[in-house]
Amino acid sequence: MVLDLVVIGTAITLGPLHNSAFILLLSSRRGVRNGLAFLLSWLANLVAVIACVMLLTGGSPPVHHSTPSTAAVAAKLAIGVGLVLYGEYRRRRPPRPPRPPSWTGRVDNASLPTAAGLAWLLQPWALVGAGAAAVVDADLSTLSDWLALTGYCLLATLSLLAMELYTVWSPDVAQARLNALRTWISQHTDQLVITLSLLAGLALTAVSIYQLVT
């Protein structure tokens, strides 16, 4: 479970789309507050998914190779294969000129609820679903699994947290550097999406196959 959560959490935190949107929010009129609303909503989504899984499992992992256990691994395998196929599709697709999404022009006047809703919209739900499938194996009676779940949520939120704190501590320097980062991300979005999809997909596929056959 821990290896799965590290792979998934890393892929989530490095995603280009939500990071670009977050930088735009930080540059808006109520940047720090909008960023905090986005960050808290993002974290709340992750916690809510984990809580739903824990309610279904009762906080105890299913027996190895039982129907629930196999279903969870199969779901994780399907998501891994899907990510690989999506990454390969994006790699083979003819390059297109980068175009900012239509909502970017309205971010400057975004309200706190809008910023929070944007976090929900931009959540990489395929990876979050893979995380939910991995969390099925969590045992809430052990401290190590509590730490693993906490670490997963923090890792998946790490890039947002770092940018929020950077903006609070050094607003002028942070704005210039984060805008430069957003420009770089916009120029390399396809490469980032392809790389993350292929690496995360291959890792999830390999681990899931191993779990099914052992």
CSV table of N, CA and C in Angstrom, one decimal, residues 72-136:
chain,number,residue,atom,x,y,z
A,72,ALA,N,-10.4,-4.6,-5.6
A,72,ALA,CA,-9.6,-3.3,-5.4
A,72,ALA,C,-8.4,-3.3,-6.3
A,73,VAL,N,-7.7,-4.5,-6.3
A,73,VAL,CA,-6.4,-4.6,-7.1
A,73,VAL,C,-6.8,-4.5,-8.6
A,74,ALA,N,-7.9,-5.1,-9.0
A,74,ALA,CA,-8.3,-5.1,-10.4
A,74,ALA,C,-8.6,-3.7,-10.8
A,75,ALA,N,-9.3,-2.9,-9.9
A,75,ALA,CA,-9.6,-1.5,-10.2
A,75,ALA,C,-8.3,-0.7,-10.4
A,76,LYS,N,-7.4,-0.9,-9.5
A,76,LYS,CA,-6.1,-0.2,-9.6
A,76,LYS,C,-5.3,-0.6,-10.9
A,77,LEU,N,-5.4,-1.9,-11.3
A,77,LEU,CA,-4.8,-2.3,-12.5
A,77,LEU,C,-5.5,-1.7,-13.7
A,78,ALA,N,-6.8,-1.6,-13.7
A,78,ALA,CA,-7.5,-1.0,-14.8
A,78,ALA,C,-7.1,0.5,-14.9
A,79,ILE,N,-7.0,1.2,-13.8
A,79,ILE,CA,-6.6,2.6,-13.9
A,79,ILE,C,-5.2,2.7,-14.4
A,80,GLY,N,-4.3,1.8,-13.9
A,80,GLY,CA,-2.9,1.9,-14.4
A,80,GLY,C,-2.8,1.7,-15.9
A,81,VAL,N,-3.6,0.7,-16.4
A,81,VAL,CA,-3.6,0.4,-17.9
A,81,VAL,C,-4.2,1.6,-18.6
A,82,GLY,N,-5.3,2.2,-18.0
A,82,GLY,CA,-5.9,3.3,-18.6
A,82,GLY,C,-4.9,4.5,-18.7
A,83,LEU,N,-4.1,4.8,-17.7
A,83,LEU,CA,-3.2,5.8,-17.7
A,83,LEU,C,-2.1,5.6,-18.8
A,84,VAL,N,-1.6,4.4,-18.9
A,84,VAL,CA,-0.6,4.1,-19.9
A,84,VAL,C,-1.2,4.3,-21.3
A,85,LEU,N,-2.4,3.9,-21.6
A,85,LEU,CA,-3.1,4.1,-22.9
A,85,LEU,C,-3.3,5.6,-23.1
A,86,TYR,N,-3.7,6.3,-22.1
A,86,TYR,CA,-3.9,7.7,-22.3
A,86,TYR,C,-2.6,8.4,-22.6
A,87,GLY,N,-1.6,8.1,-21.8
A,87,GLY,CA,-0.3,8.7,-22.1
A,87,GLY,C,0.2,8.4,-23.5
A,88,GLU,N,0.0,7.2,-24.0
A,88,GLU,CA,0.5,6.8,-25.3
A,88,GLU,C,-0.4,7.5,-26.3
A,89,TYR,N,-1.6,7.7,-26.1
A,89,TYR,CA,-2.5,8.4,-27.0
A,89,TYR,C,-2.0,9.9,-27.1
A,90,ARG,N,-1.7,10.5,-26.0
A,90,ARG,CA,-1.3,11.9,-26.0
A,90,ARG,C,0.1,12.0,-26.7
A,91,ARG,N,0.9,11.0,-26.5
A,91,ARG,CA,2.2,11.0,-27.2
A,91,ARG,C,2.1,10.9,-28.7
A,92,ARG,N,1.2,10.1,-29.2
A,92,ARG,CA,1.1,9.9,-30.6
A,92,ARG,C,0.2,11.0,-31.3
A,93,ARG,N,-0.5,11.8,-30.5
A,93,ARG,CA,-1.4,12.8,-31.1
A,93,ARG,C,-0.6,13.9,-31.6
A,94,PRO,N,-0.9,14.5,-32.8
A,94,PRO,CA,-0.2,15.6,-33.4
A,94,PRO,C,-0.1,16.8,-32.4
A,95,PRO,N,1.0,17.4,-32.3
A,95,PRO,CA,1.1,18.5,-31.3
A,95,PRO,C,0.2,19.7,-31.7
A,96,ARG,N,-0.4,20.3,-30.7
A,96,ARG,CA,-1.3,21.4,-30.9
A,96,ARG,C,-0.7,22.7,-30.2
A,97,PRO,N,-1.0,23.8,-30.7
A,97,PRO,CA,-0.5,25.1,-30.1
A,97,PRO,C,-1.2,25.2,-28.7
A,98,PRO,N,-0.4,25.5,-27.7
A,98,PRO,CA,-1.0,25.7,-26.3
A,98,PRO,C,-2.1,26.8,-26.3
A,99,ARG,N,-3.2,26.4,-25.7
A,99,ARG,CA,-4.3,27.4,-25.6
A,99,ARG,C,-4.8,27.3,-24.1
A,100,PRO,N,-4.8,28.5,-23.4
A,100,PRO,CA,-5.3,28.5,-22.1
A,100,PRO,C,-6.8,28.1,-22.0
A,101,PRO,N,-7.2,27.4,-21.0
A,101,PRO,CA,-8.7,27.1,-20.9
A,101,PRO,C,-9.5,28.3,-20.8
A,102,SER,N,-10.7,28.3,-21.1
A,102,SER,CA,-11.6,29.5,-21.1
A,102,SER,C,-11.8,30.1,-19.8
A,103,TRP,N,-11.7,29.3,-18.7
A,103,TRP,CA,-12.0,29.8,-17.4
A,103,TRP,C,-10.8,30.6,-16.8
A,104,THR,N,-9.6,30.6,-17.4
A,104,THR,CA,-8.5,31.3,-16.9
A,104,THR,C,-8.7,32.8,-16.9
A,105,GLY,N,-9.5,33.3,-17.8
A,105,GLY,CA,-9.7,34.7,-17.9
A,105,GLY,C,-10.6,35.2,-16.7
A,106,ARG,N,-11.3,34.3,-16.0
A,106,ARG,CA,-12.2,34.8,-15.0
A,106,ARG,C,-11.6,34.5,-13.6
A,107,VAL,N,-10.4,34.0,-13.5
A,107,VAL,CA,-9.8,33.7,-12.2
A,107,VAL,C,-9.5,34.9,-11.4
A,108,ASP,N,-9.2,36.0,-12.0
A,108,ASP,CA,-8.8,37.2,-11.3
A,108,ASP,C,-9.9,37.7,-10.3
A,109,ASN,N,-11.1,37.5,-10.7
A,109,ASN,CA,-12.3,37.9,-9.9
A,109,ASN,C,-12.9,36.7,-9.2
A,110,ALA,N,-12.2,35.6,-9.0
A,110,ALA,CA,-12.8,34.4,-8.4
A,110,ALA,C,-13.1,34.7,-7.0
A,111,SER,N,-14.3,34.2,-6.5
A,111,SER,CA,-14.6,34.2,-5.1
A,111,SER,C,-14.1,33.0,-4.4
A,112,LEU,N,-14.2,33.0,-3.1
A,112,LEU,CA,-13.7,31.8,-2.3
A,112,LEU,C,-14.4,30.5,-2.7
A,113,PRO,N,-15.7,30.5,-2.8
A,113,PRO,CA,-16.4,29.3,-3.2
A,113,PRO,C,-16.0,28.8,-4.6
A,114,THR,N,-15.7,29.8,-5.5
A,114,THR,CA,-15.3,29.4,-6.9
A,114,THR,C,-13.9,28.8,-6.8
A,115,ALA,N,-13.0,29.3,-6.0
A,115,ALA,CA,-11.7,28.8,-5.9
A,115,ALA,C,-11.8,27.4,-5.3
A,116,ALA,N,-12.6,27.2,-4.3
A,116,ALA,CA,-12.8,25.9,-3.7
A,116,ALA,C,-13.4,24.9,-4.7
A,117,GLY,N,-14.4,25.3,-5.5
A,117,GLY,CA,-14.9,24.4,-6.5
A,117,GLY,C,-14.0,24.1,-7.6
A,118,LEU,N,-13.1,25.0,-7.9
A,118,LEU,CA,-12.1,24.7,-8.9
A,118,LEU,C,-11.1,23.6,-8.5
A,119,ALA,N,-10.8,23.5,-7.2
A,119,ALA,CA,-10.0,22.4,-6.7
A,119,ALA,C,-10.7,21.1,-7.0
A,120,TRP,N,-12.0,21.0,-6.7
A,120,TRP,CA,-12.8,19.8,-7.0
A,120,TRP,C,-12.8,19.5,-8.5
A,121,LEU,N,-12.9,20.5,-9.3
A,121,LEU,CA,-13.0,20.3,-10.7
A,121,LEU,C,-11.7,19.7,-11.3
A,122,LEU,N,-10.5,20.3,-10.8
A,122,LEU,CA,-9.2,19.9,-11.3
A,122,LEU,C,-8.6,18.8,-10.6
A,123,GLN,N,-9.2,18.2,-9.7
A,123,GLN,CA,-8.7,17.0,-9.0
A,123,GLN,C,-8.4,15.9,-10.1
A,124,PRO,N,-7.3,15.3,-10.1
A,124,PRO,CA,-7.0,14.2,-11.1
A,124,PRO,C,-7.7,12.9,-10.6
A,125,TRP,N,-9.0,12.8,-10.9
A,125,TRP,CA,-9.8,11.8,-10.3
A,125,TRP,C,-9.4,10.3,-10.6
A,126,ALA,N,-8.8,10.1,-11.8
A,126,ALA,CA,-8.3,8.8,-12.1
A,126,ALA,C,-7.2,8.4,-11.0
A,127,LEU,N,-6.3,9.3,-10.7
A,127,LEU,CA,-5.3,9.0,-9.7
A,127,LEU,C,-5.9,8.9,-8.3
A,128,VAL,N,-6.8,9.8,-8.0
A,128,VAL,CA,-7.5,9.7,-6.7
A,128,VAL,C,-8.2,8.4,-6.6
A,129,GLY,N,-8.8,7.9,-7.7
A,129,GLY,CA,-9.5,6.6,-7.7
A,129,GLY,C,-8.5,5.5,-7.4
A,130,ALA,N,-7.3,5.6,-8.0
A,130,ALA,CA,-6.3,4.6,-7.8
A,130,ALA,C,-5.8,4.6,-6.3
A,131,GLY,N,-5.8,5.8,-5.8
A,131,GLY,CA,-5.4,6.0,-4.3
A,131,GLY,C,-6.5,5.3,-3.5
A,132,ALA,N,-7.8,5.5,-3.8
A,132,ALA,CA,-8.8,4.9,-3.1
A,132,ALA,C,-8.7,3.3,-3.1
A,133,ALA,N,-8.4,2.8,-4.3
A,133,ALA,CA,-8.2,1.3,-4.4
A,133,ALA,C,-7.0,0.9,-3.5
A,134,ALA,N,-6.0,1.7,-3.4
A,134,ALA,CA,-4.8,1.3,-2.6
A,134,ALA,C,-5.2,1.4,-1.1
A,135,VAL,N,-6.0,2.4,-0.7
A,135,VAL,CA,-6.3,2.6,0.7
A,135,VAL,C,-7.2,1.5,1.2
A,136,VAL,N,-7.8,0.7,0.4
A,136,VAL,CA,-8.6,-0.5,0.8
A,136,VAL,C,-7.7,-1.4,1.8
